[in-house]
Coordinates of N, CA and C and ligand atoms in Angstrom, one line a residue:
X21 N 9.6 -20.7 -52.7 CA 9.6 -20.6 -51.3 C 9.5 -19.2 -50.8
X22 N 8.6 -18.9 -49.8 CA 8.4 -17.6 -49.4 C 9.6 -17.0 -48.6
X23 N 9.6 -15.8 -48.3 CA 10.7 -15.1 -47.6 C 10.8 -15.7 -46.2
X24 N 9.7 -16.0 -45.5 CA 9.8 -16.5 -44.2 C 10.4 -17.9 -44.2
X25 N 9.9 -18.8 -45.1 CA 10.5 -20.1 -45.1 C 12.0 -20.1 -45.4
X26 N 12.4 -19.1 -46.2 CA 13.8 -18.9 -46.5 C 14.6 -18.6 -45.2
X27 N 14.0 -17.7 -44.4 CA 14.6 -17.3 -43.2 C 14.6 -18.4 -42.1
X28 N 13.6 -19.3 -42.1 CA 13.6 -20.4 -41.2 C 14.6 -21.4 -41.6
X29 N 14.8 -21.6 -42.9 CA 15.9 -22.4 -43.4 C 17.3 -21.9 -42.9
X30 N 17.4 -20.6 -43.0 CA 18.7 -20.0 -42.6 C 18.9 -20.2 -41.1
X31 N 17.8 -20.1 -40.3 CA 17.9 -20.3 -38.8 C 18.3 -21.8 -38.6
X32 N 17.7 -22.7 -39.3 CA 18.0 -24.2 -39.1 C 19.5 -24.4 -39.4
X33 N 20.1 -23.8 -40.4 CA 21.5 -24.0 -40.6 C 22.4 -23.3 -39.5
X34 N 21.9 -22.1 -39.1 CA 22.7 -21.5 -38.0 C 22.7 -22.4 -36.8
X35 N 21.5 -23.0 -36.5 CA 21.4 -24.0 -35.3 C 22.3 -25.2 -35.5
X36 N 22.4 -25.7 -36.7 CA 23.3 -26.8 -36.9 C 24.7 -26.5 -36.7
X37 N 25.1 -25.3 -37.1 CA 26.5 -24.9 -37.0 C 26.9 -24.3 -35.6
X38 N 25.9 -24.0 -34.8 CA 26.2 -23.3 -33.5 C 26.7 -24.4 -32.5
X39 N 27.6 -23.9 -31.6 CA 28.1 -24.8 -30.5 C 27.3 -24.5 -29.2
X40 N 26.8 -23.3 -29.1 CA 26.2 -23.0 -27.8 C 25.0 -22.0 -28.1
X41 N 23.8 -22.5 -28.1 CA 22.6 -21.7 -28.4 C 21.8 -21.4 -27.2
X42 N 21.5 -20.2 -27.0 CA 20.6 -19.8 -25.9 C 19.4 -19.1 -26.4
X43 N 18.2 -19.5 -25.9 CA 17.0 -18.9 -26.3 C 16.5 -17.9 -25.2
X44 N 16.0 -16.8 -25.6 CA 15.4 -15.8 -24.7 C 14.0 -15.6 -25.1
X45 N 13.0 -15.8 -24.1 CA 11.6 -15.6 -24.5 C 10.9 -14.6 -23.7
X46 N 9.8 -14.1 -24.2 CA 9.0 -13.1 -23.5 C 7.5 -13.5 -23.7
X47 N 6.6 -12.6 -23.3 CA 5.2 -12.9 -23.2 C 4.6 -13.4 -24.6
X48 N 5.2 -13.0 -25.7 CA 4.7 -13.5 -27.0 C 4.9 -15.0 -27.2
X49 N 5.8 -15.6 -26.4 CA 5.9 -17.0 -26.4 C 4.6 -17.7 -25.9
X50 N 3.9 -17.1 -25.1 CA 2.7 -17.7 -24.4 C 1.4 -17.2 -24.9
X51 N 1.3 -16.3 -25.8 CA 0.0 -15.8 -26.3 C -0.8 -16.9 -27.0
X52 N -0.1 -17.8 -27.7 CA -0.8 -18.8 -28.3 C -1.3 -19.9 -27.4
X53 N -0.9 -19.8 -26.1 CA -1.5 -20.6 -25.1 C -2.8 -20.0 -24.5
X54 N -3.0 -18.8 -24.9 CA -4.2 -18.0 -24.4 C -3.9 -17.0 -23.3
X55 N -2.6 -16.8 -23.1 CA -2.2 -15.8 -22.1 C -1.9 -14.5 -22.7
X56 N -2.6 -13.4 -22.5 CA -2.3 -12.2 -23.1 C -0.9 -11.6 -22.8
X57 N -0.3 -11.0 -23.7 CA 1.0 -10.3 -23.4 C 0.6 -8.9 -22.9
X58 N 1.6 -8.1 -22.7 CA 1.3 -6.7 -22.2 C 1.1 -5.7 -23.4
X59 N 1.9 -5.8 -24.4 CA 2.0 -4.6 -25.3 C 1.3 -4.8 -26.7
X60 N 0.9 -6.1 -27.0 CA 0.2 -6.2 -28.3 C -1.1 -5.5 -28.3
X61 N -1.7 -5.5 -29.5 CA -3.0 -4.8 -29.7 C -4.1 -5.5 -28.7
X62 N -4.0 -6.8 -28.6 CA -4.9 -7.5 -27.7 C -4.4 -7.6 -26.3
X63 N -3.2 -7.0 -26.1 CA -2.5 -7.1 -24.8 C -3.2 -6.5 -23.6
X64 N -2.7 -6.8 -22.4 CA -3.3 -6.4 -21.2 C -3.3 -4.9 -21.0
X65 N -2.3 -4.3 -21.7 CA -2.2 -2.8 -21.7 C -3.4 -2.1 -22.1
X66 N -4.2 -2.7 -22.9 CA -5.5 -2.1 -23.4 C -6.4 -1.8 -22.2
X67 N -6.4 -2.7 -21.2 CA -7.3 -2.6 -20.1 C -6.7 -2.0 -18.8
X68 N -5.4 -2.4 -18.6 CA -4.7 -1.9 -17.4 C -3.4 -1.3 -17.9
X69 N -2.8 -0.5 -17.0 CA -1.4 -0.1 -17.4 C -0.5 -0.9 -16.4
X70 N 0.1 -2.0 -16.9 CA 0.9 -2.8 -16.1 C 2.0 -2.0 -15.4
X71 N 2.5 -1.0 -16.1 CA 3.6 -0.3 -15.5 C 3.2 0.5 -14.3
X72 N 1.9 0.7 -14.2 CA 1.3 1.4 -13.0 C 0.9 0.4 -11.9
X73 N 0.2 -0.7 -12.4 CA -0.3 -1.6 -11.4 C 0.7 -2.6 -10.8
X74 N 1.6 -3.0 -11.7 CA 2.6 -4.1 -11.3 C 3.8 -3.4 -10.7
X75 N 3.6 -2.6 -9.7 CA 4.7 -1.9 -9.0 C 4.5 -2.2 -7.5
X76 N 5.6 -2.2 -6.7 CA 5.5 -2.4 -5.3 C 4.7 -1.3 -4.6
X77 N 4.8 -0.1 -5.1 CA 4.0 1.0 -4.4 C 2.5 0.7 -4.5
X78 N 2.0 0.1 -5.5 CA 0.6 -0.2 -5.7 C 0.1 -1.2 -4.6
X79 N 1.0 -2.0 -4.1 CA 0.6 -2.9 -3.0 C 0.2 -2.1 -1.8
X80 N 0.9 -1.0 -1.5 CA 0.5 -0.2 -0.4 C -0.6 0.8 -0.7
X81 N -0.6 1.4 -1.9 CA -1.4 2.5 -2.2 C -2.8 2.1 -2.8
X82 N -2.8 1.0 -3.5 CA -4.1 0.5 -4.1 C -4.1 -1.0 -4.3
X83 N -4.2 -1.7 -3.1 CA -4.1 -3.1 -3.1 C -5.2 -3.8 -3.9
X84 N -6.3 -3.1 -4.0 CA -7.5 -3.7 -4.8 C -7.0 -3.8 -6.2
X85 N -6.4 -2.8 -6.8 CA -6.0 -2.8 -8.2 C -4.9 -3.8 -8.4
X86 N -3.9 -3.9 -7.5 CA -2.8 -4.8 -7.6 C -3.4 -6.3 -7.5
X87 N -4.2 -6.5 -6.5 CA -4.8 -7.8 -6.3 C -5.7 -8.3 -7.5
X88 N -6.5 -7.3 -8.0 CA -7.4 -7.7 -9.1 C -6.6 -8.1 -10.3
X89 N -5.5 -7.3 -10.6 CA -4.7 -7.6 -11.8 C -4.1 -9.0 -11.7
X90 N -3.5 -9.3 -10.6 CA -2.9 -10.6 -10.5 C -3.9 -11.8 -10.3
X91 N -5.0 -11.5 -9.6 CA -6.0 -12.6 -9.5 C -6.5 -13.0 -10.9
X92 N -6.7 -12.0 -11.7 CA -7.1 -12.3 -13.1 C -6.1 -13.1 -13.8
X93 N -4.8 -12.8 -13.6 CA -3.7 -13.5 -14.3 C -3.6 -14.9 -13.8
X94 N -3.7 -15.1 -12.5 CA -3.6 -16.4 -11.9 C -4.7 -17.3 -12.4
X95 N -5.9 -16.7 -12.5 CA -7.1 -17.5 -12.9 C -7.0 -17.8 -14.4
X96 N -6.5 -16.9 -15.2 CA -6.3 -17.2 -16.6 C -5.4 -18.4 -16.8
X97 N -4.4 -18.4 -16.0 CA -3.3 -19.4 -16.2 C -3.9 -20.8 -16.0
X98 N -4.9 -20.9 -15.1 CA -5.5 -22.2 -14.8 C -6.2 -22.9 -16.0
X99 N -6.6 -22.0 -17.0 CA -7.3 -22.5 -18.2 C -6.3 -22.8 -19.3
X100 N -5.1 -22.5 -19.1 CA -4.1 -22.6 -20.2 C -3.0 -23.6 -20.0
X101 N -2.4 -24.1 -21.1 CA -1.3 -25.0 -20.9 C -0.3 -24.7 -22.0
X102 N 1.0 -25.2 -21.9 CA 2.0 -24.9 -22.9 C 1.5 -25.4 -24.2
X103 N 2.0 -24.8 -25.3 CA 1.7 -25.2 -26.7 C 2.8 -25.9 -27.3
X104 N 2.6 -26.3 -28.5 CA 3.6 -27.1 -29.3 C 5.0 -26.4 -29.3
X105 N 5.0 -25.1 -29.4 CA 6.2 -24.3 -29.4 C 7.1 -24.5 -28.1
X106 N 6.4 -24.5 -27.0 CA 7.1 -24.8 -25.7 C 7.7 -26.2 -25.8
X107 N 6.9 -27.1 -26.3 CA 7.4 -28.5 -26.3 C 8.6 -28.7 -27.3
X108 N 8.5 -27.9 -28.4 CA 9.6 -28.0 -29.3 C 10.9 -27.5 -28.7
X109 N 10.8 -26.4 -28.0 CA 12.0 -25.8 -27.3 C 12.6 -26.8 -26.3
X110 N 11.7 -27.5 -25.6 CA 12.1 -28.5 -24.6 C 12.8 -29.7 -25.4
X111 N 12.3 -30.1 -26.5 CA 12.9 -31.2 -27.3 C 14.3 -30.8 -27.8
X112 N 14.4 -29.5 -28.2 CA 15.6 -29.0 -28.7 C 16.7 -29.1 -27.6
X113 N 16.3 -28.8 -26.4 CA 17.3 -28.9 -25.3 C 17.7 -30.4 -25.1
X114 N 16.7 -31.3 -25.1 CA 17.0 -32.7 -24.9 C 18.0 -33.2 -25.9
X115 N 17.8 -32.7 -27.1 CA 18.7 -33.2 -28.2 C 20.0 -32.4 -28.3
X116 N 20.2 -31.5 -27.4 CA 21.5 -30.8 -27.3 C 21.6 -29.7 -28.3
X117 N 20.5 -29.4 -29.0 CA 20.5 -28.3 -30.0 C 20.5 -26.9 -29.3
X118 N 19.8 -26.9 -28.1 CA 19.7 -25.6 -27.3 C 20.3 -25.9 -25.9
X119 N 21.1 -25.0 -25.4 CA 21.8 -25.3 -24.1 C 21.0 -24.7 -23.0
X120 N 20.5 -23.5 -23.2 CA 19.9 -22.7 -22.0 C 18.7 -21.9 -22.5
X121 N 17.8 -21.7 -21.6 CA 16.6 -20.9 -21.9 C 16.5 -19.8 -20.8
X122 N 16.4 -18.6 -21.3 CA 16.2 -17.5 -20.3 C 14.9 -16.9 -20.6
X123 N 14.0 -16.7 -19.6 CA 12.7 -16.2 -19.9 C 12.3 -15.1 -19.0
X124 N 11.4 -14.2 -19.5 CA 10.8 -13.1 -18.8 C 9.4 -13.6 -18.3
X125 N 9.0 -14.8 -18.8 CA 7.6 -15.2 -18.5 C 7.5 -15.7 -17.1
X126 N 6.3 -15.5 -16.5 CA 6.1 -16.0 -15.1 C 5.1 -17.1 -15.1
X127 N 4.8 -17.7 -16.2 CA 3.8 -18.8 -16.3 C 4.4 -20.2 -16.1
X128 N 5.7 -20.3 -16.1 CA 6.4 -21.6 -15.9 C 6.1 -22.6 -17.0
X129 N 5.6 -22.1 -18.1 CA 5.3 -23.1 -19.2 C 6.5 -23.8 -19.8
X130 N 7.7 -23.1 -19.8 CA 8.8 -23.8 -20.3 C 9.2 -25.0 -19.5
X131 N 9.1 -24.9 -18.1 CA 9.5 -26.0 -17.3 C 8.4 -27.1 -17.3
X132 N 7.1 -26.7 -17.4 CA 6.1 -27.6 -17.5 C 6.2 -28.4 -18.8
X133 N 6.6 -27.8 -19.8 CA 6.8 -28.4 -21.1 C 8.0 -29.3 -21.2
X134 N 8.9 -29.2 -20.1 CA 10.0 -30.2 -20.1 C 11.4 -29.5 -20.2
X135 N 11.5 -28.2 -20.4 CA 12.8 -27.6 -20.4 C 13.4 -27.7 -19.0
X136 N 14.7 -28.0 -19.0 CA 15.3 -28.1 -17.7 C 16.2 -27.0 -17.2
X137 N 17.0 -26.5 -18.2 CA 17.9 -25.4 -17.8 C 17.2 -24.1 -18.1
X138 N 16.4 -23.6 -17.2 CA 15.6 -22.4 -17.4 C 15.9 -21.4 -16.4
X139 N 16.1 -20.1 -16.8 CA 16.3 -19.0 -15.9 C 15.0 -18.2 -16.0
X140 N 14.2 -18.2 -14.9 CA 13.0 -17.4 -14.8 C 13.3 -16.1 -14.2
X141 N 13.7 -15.1 -15.1 CA 14.3 -13.9 -14.5 C 13.3 -13.0 -13.8
X142 N 12.0 -13.2 -14.2 CA 10.9 -12.4 -13.5 C 10.1 -13.2 -12.6
X143 N 10.6 -14.4 -12.1 CA 9.9 -15.1 -11.1 C 8.7 -15.9 -11.6
X144 N 7.8 -16.3 -10.7 CA 6.7 -17.1 -11.1 C 5.4 -16.6 -10.5
X145 N 4.3 -16.7 -11.2 CA 3.1 -16.3 -10.7 C 2.3 -17.5 -10.0
X146 N 3.0 -18.6 -9.9 CA 2.4 -19.8 -9.3 C 2.7 -20.0 -7.8
X147 N 3.6 -19.1 -7.3 CA 3.9 -19.2 -5.9 C 3.7 -17.8 -5.3
X148 N 3.5 -17.7 -4.0 CA 3.1 -16.4 -3.3 C 3.9 -16.2 -2.1
X149 N 4.0 -15.0 -1.6 CA 4.6 -14.6 -0.4 C 4.0 -13.4 0.2
X150 N 4.4 -13.1 1.4 CA 4.0 -11.9 2.1 C 5.0 -10.8 1.6
X151 N 4.4 -9.7 1.2 CA 5.3 -8.5 0.7 C 6.1 -8.0 1.8
X152 N 5.6 -8.1 3.1 CA 6.4 -7.5 4.2 C 7.4 -8.4 4.8
X153 N 7.0 -9.6 5.2 CA 7.9 -10.5 5.9 C 8.4 -11.6 5.1
X154 N 8.0 -11.7 3.8 CA 8.5 -12.7 2.9 C 8.1 -14.1 3.1
X155 N 7.3 -14.4 4.2 CA 6.8 -15.7 4.5 C 6.1 -16.3 3.2
X156 N 6.3 -17.5 2.9 CA 5.5 -18.1 1.8 C 4.0 -18.1 2.2
X157 N 3.2 -18.0 1.1 CA 1.7 -18.1 1.4 C 1.2 -19.0 0.3
X158 N -0.1 -19.5 0.5 CA -0.6 -20.4 -0.6 C -1.6 -19.6 -1.5
X159 N -1.9 -20.2 -2.6 CA -2.6 -19.6 -3.6 C -4.0 -19.2 -3.1
X160 N -4.7 -20.1 -2.4 CA -6.0 -19.8 -1.9 C -6.0 -18.6 -1.0
X161 N -5.0 -18.5 -0.2 CA -4.9 -17.3 0.7 C -4.8 -16.0 -0.2
X162 N -3.9 -16.1 -1.2 CA -3.8 -14.9 -2.1 C -5.1 -14.6 -2.8
X163 N -5.7 -15.6 -3.4 CA -6.9 -15.3 -4.2 C -8.0 -14.8 -3.3
X164 N -8.0 -15.3 -2.0 CA -9.1 -14.8 -1.1 C -8.7 -13.5 -0.4
X165 N -7.6 -12.9 -0.9 CA -7.2 -11.6 -0.3 C -7.0 -11.7 1.2
X166 N -6.5 -12.8 1.7 CA -6.2 -13.0 3.1 C -4.9 -12.3 3.5
X167 N -4.8 -11.8 4.7 CA -3.6 -11.2 5.1 C -2.6 -12.3 5.5
X168 N -1.3 -12.0 5.5 CA -0.2 -12.9 5.9 C -0.5 -13.5 7.2
X169 N -0.4 -14.9 7.4 CA -0.7 -15.6 8.6 C 0.3 -15.2 9.7
X170 N 1.5 -14.7 9.4 CA 2.5 -14.4 10.4 C 2.4 -12.9 10.8
X171 N 2.3 -12.0 9.9 CA 2.5 -10.6 10.3 C 1.3 -9.7 9.9
X172 N 0.3 -10.4 9.2 CA -0.9 -9.6 8.8 C -0.6 -8.7 7.5
X173 N 0.6 -8.9 6.9 CA 0.9 -8.1 5.7 C 0.2 -8.5 4.5
X174 N 0.4 -7.8 3.4 CA -0.3 -8.1 2.1 C 0.4 -9.2 1.3
X175 N -0.4 -10.1 0.7 CA 0.2 -11.2 -0.1 C 0.4 -10.8 -1.5
X176 N 1.4 -11.4 -2.2 CA 1.7 -11.1 -3.6 C 2.3 -12.3 -4.2
X177 N 2.2 -12.4 -5.6 CA 2.9 -13.5 -6.2 C 4.4 -13.3 -6.2
X178 N 5.2 -14.4 -6.4 CA 6.6 -14.3 -6.4 C 7.2 -13.8 -7.8
X179 N 6.7 -12.7 -8.2 CA 7.2 -12.1 -9.5 C 8.0 -10.9 -9.2
X180 N 8.8 -10.5 -10.2 CA 9.5 -9.3 -10.1 C 8.7 -8.1 -10.6
X181 N 8.4 -7.2 -9.7 CA 7.5 -6.1 -10.2 C 8.4 -5.0 -10.8
X182 N 7.8 -4.1 -11.6 CA 8.5 -3.0 -12.2 C 9.1 -2.2 -11.0
X183 N 10.4 -1.9 -11.1 CA 11.1 -1.2 -10.1 C 11.8 -2.1 -9.1
X184 N 11.6 -3.4 -9.2 CA 12.3 -4.3 -8.3 C 13.5 -4.9 -9.0
X185 N 14.4 -5.4 -8.2 CA 15.6 -6.0 -8.8 C 15.3 -7.5 -9.2
X186 N 16.1 -7.9 -10.2 CA 16.0 -9.3 -10.6 C 16.8 -10.2 -9.6
X187 N 16.4 -11.5 -9.5 CA 17.1 -12.4 -8.7 C 18.6 -12.4 -9.1
X188 N 19.4 -12.0 -8.2 CA 20.8 -11.7 -8.5 C 21.6 -12.9 -9.1
X189 N 21.5 -14.1 -8.4 CA 22.3 -15.2 -8.9 C 21.8 -15.7 -10.3
X190 N 20.5 -15.7 -10.4 CA 20.0 -16.2 -11.7 C 20.4 -15.2 -12.8
X191 N 20.3 -13.9 -12.5 CA 20.7 -13.0 -13.6 C 22.1 -13.1 -14.0
X192 N 23.0 -13.3 -12.9 CA 24.4 -13.4 -13.3 C 24.7 -14.7 -14.0
X193 N 24.0 -15.8 -13.6 CA 24.2 -17.1 -14.4 C 23.7 -16.9 -15.8
X194 N 22.5 -16.3 -15.9 CA 22.0 -16.1 -17.3 C 22.9 -15.3 -18.1
X195 N 23.5 -14.3 -17.6 CA 24.5 -13.5 -18.3 C 25.7 -14.3 -18.7
X196 N 26.2 -15.2 -17.8 CA 27.4 -15.9 -18.2 C 27.0 -17.0 -19.3
X197 N 25.8 -17.5 -19.3 CA 25.3 -18.4 -20.3 C 25.3 -17.6 -21.7
X198 N 24.8 -16.4 -21.6 CA 24.7 -15.6 -22.8 C 26.1 -15.2 -23.4
X199 N 27.0 -15.0 -22.4 CA 28.4 -14.7 -22.9 C 29.1 -15.9 -23.6
X200 N 28.6 -17.1 -23.2 CA 29.2 -18.3 -23.8 C 28.6 -18.6 -25.1
X201 N 27.4 -18.0 -25.4 CA 26.6 -18.3 -26.6 C 27.3 -17.9 -27.9
X202 N 27.1 -18.7 -28.9 CA 27.5 -18.2 -30.3 C 26.2 -18.0 -31.1
X203 N 25.1 -18.4 -30.5 CA 23.8 -18.1 -31.2 C 22.7 -17.8 -30.2
X204 N 22.1 -16.7 -30.3 CA 21.0 -16.3 -29.4 C 19.7 -16.1 -30.2
X205 N 18.6 -16.8 -29.8 CA 17.4 -16.7 -30.5 C 16.4 -16.0 -29.5
X206 N 15.9 -14.8 -29.9 CA 15.0 -14.1 -29.0 C 13.6 -14.3 -29.6
X207 N 12.7 -14.7 -28.7 CA 11.3 -15.1 -29.2 C 10.2 -14.3 -28.4
X208 N 9.4 -13.6 -29.1 CA 8.2 -13.0 -28.5 C 8.4 -12.1 -27.4
X209 N 9.2 -11.1 -27.6 CA 9.4 -10.0 -26.6 C 9.5 -8.7 -27.3
X210 N 8.9 -7.7 -26.7 CA 9.0 -6.3 -27.2 C 10.4 -5.7 -26.9
X211 N 11.1 -6.4 -26.1 CA 12.5 -5.8 -25.7 C 12.4 -4.5 -25.1
X212 N 11.4 -4.2 -24.3 CA 11.2 -2.9 -23.7 C 11.5 -2.9 -22.2
X213 N 11.6 -4.1 -21.6 CA 11.8 -4.2 -20.2 C 13.3 -4.4 -19.8
X214 N 13.8 -3.4 -19.1 CA 15.2 -3.5 -18.6 C 15.3 -4.3 -17.4
X215 N 16.3 -5.1 -17.2 CA 17.5 -5.2 -17.9 C 17.5 -6.4 -18.9
X216 N 16.4 -7.1 -19.0 CA 16.4 -8.3 -19.9 C 16.6 -7.9 -21.3
X217 N 16.2 -6.7 -21.7 CA 16.3 -6.2 -23.1 C 17.8 -6.0 -23.5
X218 N 18.7 -5.9 -22.5 CA 20.1 -5.7 -22.8 C 20.8 -7.0 -23.0
X219 N 20.2 -8.1 -22.5 CA 20.9 -9.4 -22.5 C 21.4 -9.9 -23.9
X220 N 20.5 -9.8 -24.9 CA 20.9 -10.3 -26.2 C 22.2 -9.6 -26.8
X221 N 22.4 -8.4 -26.3 CA 23.5 -7.6 -26.9 C 24.8 -7.7 -26.1
X222 N 24.8 -8.6 -25.0 CA 26.0 -8.7 -24.2 C 26.9 -9.8 -24.8
X223 N 26.5 -10.4 -25.9 CA 27.3 -11.5 -26.4 C 27.8 -11.2 -27.8
X224 N 28.8 -11.9 -28.2 CA 29.3 -11.7 -29.6 C 28.5 -12.6 -30.5
X225 N 27.5 -13.3 -29.9 CA 26.8 -14.3 -30.7 C 26.0 -13.7 -31.9
X226 N 25.7 -14.6 -32.8 CA 24.8 -14.3 -33.9 C 23.4 -14.2 -33.2
X227 N 22.7 -13.1 -33.6 CA 21.4 -12.8 -32.9 C 20.2 -12.9 -33.9
X228 N 19.2 -13.7 -33.4 CA 18.0 -13.9 -34.3 C 16.8 -13.5 -33.5
X229 N 15.9 -12.8 -34.2 CA 14.7 -12.3 -33.5 C 13.4 -12.8 -34.2
X230 N 12.6 -13.6 -33.4 CA 11.3 -14.1 -33.9 C 10.2 -13.4 -33.2
X231 N 9.4 -12.6 -33.9 CA 8.4 -11.8 -33.2 C 7.3 -11.5 -34.2
X232 N 6.1 -11.2 -33.7 CA 5.0 -10.8 -34.6 C 5.2 -9.4 -35.1
X233 N 5.5 -8.5 -34.2 CA 5.8 -7.1 -34.6 C 7.3 -6.9 -34.7
X234 N 7.7 -6.2 -35.7 CA 9.1 -6.0 -35.9 C 9.5 -4.5 -35.5
X235 N 10.4 -4.4 -34.6 CA 10.8 -3.1 -34.1 C 12.3 -2.9 -34.1
X236 N 13.0 -4.0 -33.7 CA 14.4 -3.9 -33.5 C 15.2 -4.6 -34.5
X237 N 14.7 -4.7 -35.7 CA 15.3 -5.5 -36.8 C 16.8 -5.2 -36.9
X238 N 17.1 -3.9 -36.9 CA 18.5 -3.6 -37.2 C 19.5 -4.1 -36.2
X239 N 19.1 -4.4 -35.0 CA 20.0 -4.9 -34.0 C 20.3 -6.4 -34.2
X240 N 19.6 -7.1 -35.1 CA 19.7 -8.5 -35.2 C 20.3 -8.9 -36.6
X241 N 20.9 -10.1 -36.6 CA 21.5 -10.6 -37.8 C 20.4 -11.2 -38.7
X242 N 19.4 -11.8 -38.0 CA 18.3 -12.4 -38.8 C 17.0 -12.2 -38.0
X243 N 16.0 -11.7 -38.8 CA 14.7 -11.5 -38.1 C 13.6 -12.3 -38.8
X244 N 12.7 -12.9 -38.1 CA 11.7 -13.7 -38.7 C 10.3 -13.1 -38.1
X245 N 9.5 -12.5 -39.0 CA 8.3 -12.0 -38.5 C 7.2 -13.1 -38.6
X246 N 6.7 -13.5 -37.4 CA 5.7 -14.6 -37.4 C 5.4 -15.0 -36.0
X247 N 4.5 -16.0 -35.9 CA 4.1 -16.4 -34.6 C 5.1 -17.4 -34.1
X248 N 5.4 -17.4 -32.8 CA 6.4 -18.3 -32.2 C 6.1 -19.7 -32.5
X249 N 4.8 -20.1 -32.3 CA 4.5 -21.5 -32.5 C 4.7 -21.9 -34.0
X250 N 4.2 -21.2 -34.9 CA 4.3 -21.5 -36.3 C 5.8 -21.6 -36.7
X251 N 6.6 -20.6 -36.3 CA 8.0 -20.6 -36.7 C 8.7 -21.9 -36.1
X252 N 8.4 -22.2 -34.9 CA 9.1 -23.3 -34.2 C 8.7 -24.6 -34.9
X253 N 7.4 -24.7 -35.2 CA 6.9 -26.0 -35.9 C 7.6 -26.2 -37.2
X254 N 7.7 -25.1 -38.0 CA 8.4 -25.2 -39.3 C 9.9 -25.5 -39.0
X255 N 10.5 -24.8 -38.0 CA 11.9 -25.0 -37.8 C 12.2 -26.5 -37.4
X256 N 11.4 -27.0 -36.5 CA 11.7 -28.4 -36.1 C 11.8 -29.4 -37.2
X257 N 10.9 -29.2 -38.2 CA 10.9 -30.1 -39.4 C 12.3 -30.1 -40.1
X258 N 13.0 -29.0 -40.0 CA 14.3 -28.9 -40.7 C 15.5 -29.3 -39.9
X259 N 15.3 -29.7 -38.6 CA 16.4 -30.0 -37.8 C 16.7 -31.5 -37.8
Ligands
NAD30 P1 5.4 -7.6 -24.2 O1 4.0 -7.7 -24.1 O2 6.0 -6.3 -24.0 O3 5.8 -7.9 -25.8 C1 5.3 -9.1 -26.4 C2 5.9 -9.2 -27.8 O4 5.5 -10.4 -28.3 C3 5.2 -8.1 -28.7 O5 6.2 -7.5 -29.4 C4 4.3 -8.9 -29.6 O6 4.3 -8.4 -30.9 C5 5.0 -10.3 -29.6 N1 4.0 -11.4 -29.8 C6 2.8 -11.6 -29.2 N2 2.3 -12.8 -29.5 C7 3.3 -13.4 -30.3 C8 3.4 -14.7 -30.9 N3 2.4 -15.6 -30.8 N4 4.5 -15.0 -31.6 C9 5.5 -14.1 -31.7 N5 5.5 -12.9 -31.2 C10 4.4 -12.5 -30.5 O7 6.1 -8.7 -23.4 P2 7.6 -8.9 -22.8 O8 8.6 -8.3 -23.8 O9 7.8 -10.3 -22.4 O10 7.6 -8.0 -21.5 C11 6.5 -7.9 -20.7 C12 6.7 -8.3 -19.2 O11 5.5 -8.8 -18.8 C13 7.7 -9.3 -18.9 O12 8.4 -8.8 -17.8 C14 6.9 -10.5 -18.4 O13 7.3 -11.0 -17.1 C15 5.5 -10.0 -18.2 N6 4.4 -10.9 -18.8 C16 4.5 -12.2 -18.7 C17 3.5 -13.0 -19.3 C18 3.7 -14.5 -19.2 O14 4.3 -15.0 -18.3 N7 3.1 -15.3 -20.1 C19 2.4 -12.4 -19.9 C20 2.4 -11.0 -19.9 C21 3.4 -10.3 -19.4
ZN31 ZN1 4.0 -11.4 6.6

């Protein structure tokens, strides 16, 4: 048995013994659906600097760049759907093996795959609003670069941009879920974005990290280097 299979076995027994498991996901959870992440070698970072474009200041200073970046991401999403790994996470919740899902992803794939208790801490790229007056707007208006129908302001997706605060209630609820947890499984995130990168360490829980690139090994009790989908497929066979 290879080292990875060993570790997946270990994760299966942790899951069987845990009373309250919380999963935290990032962009790596969706790359196998065809949605690029930010920081991998094939990530969006290679073409854009998301830390520069995905900021509220860019809406005022360079709306073309802001709009182009999100238009591309909204359009990519239309060609993609949740993969087996998202479905497995949803089944694990239905079976009571997982209690709560906390995600940084804005693609809504966990909910589409059937997960119910999901905290979307960075919002959703599927709904839109006016940056100035907050009125809701529709996708066609955003994609067509139309101004807000109420105040003429600039439209944007309902995501949390770099430098903006996270939805307060959701963040607090997610933190209390994490404090209840005795097992936390972190999947597909570089753990570079604050404050979500702090969440796994707010609990006394056993911490597991599943990711393609390994950087934070020492902060976790168990690390599994691999793709989210492959690891979850192997894991489900053992549950
Ligand atoms: P990130 O790009 O910083 O890191 C992704 C991590 O996932 C990397 O460490 C990479 O090695 C790993 N990874 C990539 N594919 C993987 C796979 N198939 N299996 C396992 N690991 C894999 O992403 P982040 O940490 O989530 O932070 C980026 C921010 O960008 C978040 O705030 C998020 O809102 C946003 N974002 C979201 C999406 C999405 O919704 N799908 C996509 C890109 C960026
Ligand atoms: Zn407006």
